[in-house]
Structures are given as C-alpha cells and as structure tokens.
Amino acid sequence: EIIWAHTELYVGKVLHIKAGHALSVQYHNQKDETIHLLRGEMIYRVDFRDGRGLVEVPFAVGESYRNTPGVIHQMEAVTDCDVLEASTPHLDDVVRLTDRYGREGTSAP
C-alpha cells in the first residue's frame, strides 16, 4: 500500500495485491471509497444486502467500483494487481470480518 495523497478531505492510495492473495472481507463505518483496477486480474466480491452474501462482481482493468460505508467487500488477486483507491481520510476505519492473515476485528485509531 502506497499513500500518495493524504489531506483532511481525501486519501489516494495504490494497493498492490500479489497473485493468490486476498484482502480481508471488510466494511467501513465512515470511510467512503472508490477503487479502480489499474492492472491485473482480480475477483471482486460485494454483499448487496439482499440475502445472497458475497457475490462476485465482474471487474476488469479500467473499471471502478464505489464502496459506501457499511458495504461488505473483498478483493482477491488472480494475477498481480495494482488498484487505485480514492477515499475519505478515515484510514483506521476497517472492520475485518474474516482475514487469511489473522487480522480479524476493528482497526485501532
């Protein structure tokens, strides 16, 4: 994760996700973010709150997706990926529901 912009209004990041790795199944209480797949192939999962649980959403290079507060989501890299993220500045607002790397729980401010 590279933070390339950080102000009181917004944050810009580049996330590099290695092939075969996944970010947490997570949501944010306040953070509003938009992600953009810059490079690679990934599986993107979102819970639309309709009883289906996490659903795979087609997500190709050049496409963007907005996660509003409370939306459960996850990214998993099929190949090495670079993802741009623009968000509100709530960097510690992450609630990890499940995580392959033992980081479940709420991030501390």
Short mmCIF file of C-alpha atoms in Angstrom, two decimals:
data_model
loop_
_atom_site.label_atom_id
_atom_site.label_comp_id
_atom_site.label_asym_id
_atom_site.label_seq_id
_atom_site.Cartn_x
_atom_site.Cartn_y
_atom_site.Cartn_z
CA GLU A 1 0.00 0.00 0.00
CA ILE A 2 1.38 3.37 -1.05
CA ILE A 3 -0.38 6.50 0.16
CA TRP A 4 0.33 9.16 -2.45
CA ALA A 5 -2.10 11.83 -1.20
CA HIS A 6 -3.42 12.47 2.31
CA THR A 7 -5.39 15.57 3.27
CA GLU A 8 -8.17 16.32 5.74
CA LEU A 9 -10.66 15.71 2.88
CA TYR A 10 -9.35 12.70 0.95
CA VAL A 11 -6.70 9.98 0.62
CA GLY A 12 -5.22 8.47 -2.53
CA LYS A 13 -3.59 5.03 -2.42
CA VAL A 14 -2.08 2.43 -4.69
CA LEU A 15 -2.72 -1.11 -3.44
CA HIS A 16 -0.52 -3.89 -4.81
CA ILE A 17 -2.06 -7.32 -4.31
CA LYS A 18 0.09 -10.31 -5.20
CA ALA A 19 -1.39 -13.18 -7.21
CA GLY A 20 -3.24 -15.65 -4.99
CA HIS A 21 -3.59 -13.22 -2.08
CA ALA A 22 -6.76 -11.53 -0.83
CA LEU A 23 -7.64 -8.56 1.31
CA SER A 24 -9.95 -9.03 4.30
CA VAL A 25 -13.69 -9.44 4.00
CA GLN A 26 -14.36 -5.99 5.43
CA TYR A 27 -16.51 -2.92 5.69
CA HIS A 28 -16.10 0.66 6.89
CA ASN A 29 -18.30 2.60 9.30
CA GLN A 30 -17.46 6.03 7.88
CA LYS A 31 -14.98 5.59 5.05
CA ASP A 32 -16.39 6.08 1.56
CA GLU A 33 -14.07 4.77 -1.13
CA THR A 34 -13.84 4.20 -4.84
CA ILE A 35 -11.44 1.62 -6.21
CA HIS A 36 -10.12 1.41 -9.76
CA LEU A 37 -8.39 -1.65 -11.23
CA LEU A 38 -5.29 -0.27 -12.91
CA ARG A 39 -3.52 -3.53 -13.74
CA GLY A 40 -4.07 -7.27 -13.36
CA GLU A 41 -6.98 -9.62 -12.89
CA MET A 42 -8.91 -9.89 -9.67
CA ILE A 43 -12.05 -11.32 -8.16
CA TYR A 44 -14.15 -8.62 -6.53
CA ARG A 45 -16.82 -9.61 -4.03
CA VAL A 46 -19.60 -7.41 -2.63
CA ASP A 47 -22.54 -8.05 -0.31
CA PHE A 48 -25.55 -6.28 -1.81
CA ARG A 49 -27.56 -6.88 1.42
CA ASP A 50 -30.11 -8.98 -0.43
CA GLY A 51 -29.51 -12.28 1.38
CA ARG A 52 -27.07 -13.75 -1.16
CA GLY A 53 -23.95 -12.92 0.86
CA LEU A 54 -20.77 -12.04 -1.01
CA VAL A 55 -21.32 -12.01 -4.76
CA GLU A 56 -18.54 -11.95 -7.35
CA VAL A 57 -18.78 -8.78 -9.44
CA PRO A 58 -17.16 -8.63 -12.89
CA PHE A 59 -14.25 -6.22 -12.56
CA ALA A 60 -11.94 -5.57 -15.50
CA VAL A 61 -8.92 -3.32 -15.93
CA GLY A 62 -10.11 0.27 -16.25
CA GLU A 63 -13.28 -0.25 -14.22
CA SER A 64 -14.13 1.40 -10.91
CA TYR A 65 -16.40 0.48 -8.00
CA ARG A 66 -17.64 2.58 -5.10
CA ASN A 67 -17.95 1.19 -1.57
CA THR A 68 -20.15 3.33 0.62
CA PRO A 69 -19.99 2.94 4.43
CA GLY A 70 -21.35 -0.41 5.61
CA VAL A 71 -20.87 -2.27 2.31
CA ILE A 72 -19.06 -5.58 2.89
CA HIS A 73 -16.44 -6.22 0.21
CA GLN A 74 -13.28 -8.16 -0.64
CA MET A 75 -10.58 -8.17 -3.32
CA GLU A 76 -8.66 -11.28 -4.36
CA ALA A 77 -5.85 -11.17 -6.91
CA VAL A 78 -5.83 -13.78 -9.68
CA THR A 79 -2.66 -12.18 -11.10
CA ASP A 80 -0.54 -9.44 -9.54
CA CYS A 81 -2.83 -6.39 -9.34
CA ASP A 82 -2.48 -2.67 -8.85
CA VAL A 83 -5.60 -0.98 -7.51
CA LEU A 84 -6.08 2.76 -7.11
CA GLU A 85 -8.18 3.84 -4.14
CA ALA A 86 -9.62 7.29 -3.52
CA SER A 87 -11.40 7.68 -0.20
CA THR A 88 -12.38 9.85 2.68
CA PRO A 89 -9.47 10.18 5.17
CA HIS A 90 -10.71 7.55 7.66
CA LEU A 91 -7.60 5.37 7.38
CA ASP A 92 -8.23 3.35 10.53
CA ASP A 93 -11.90 2.66 9.78
CA VAL A 94 -11.68 -1.01 8.82
CA VAL A 95 -13.81 -3.78 10.30
CA ARG A 96 -12.34 -7.10 9.19
CA LEU A 97 -14.91 -9.89 9.33
CA THR A 98 -12.58 -12.61 8.07
CA ASP A 99 -8.95 -12.49 7.10
CA ARG A 100 -6.49 -15.09 5.82
CA TYR A 101 -3.70 -13.48 7.83
CA GLY A 102 -5.27 -13.34 11.31
CA ARG A 103 -6.20 -9.64 11.33
CA GLU A 104 -9.92 -10.01 12.16
CA GLY A 105 -11.53 -7.24 14.17
CA THR A 106 -11.66 -3.48 14.11
CA SER A 107 -8.58 -1.39 13.34
CA ALA A 108 -7.49 0.83 16.18
CA PRO A 109 -7.45 4.60 15.59
#
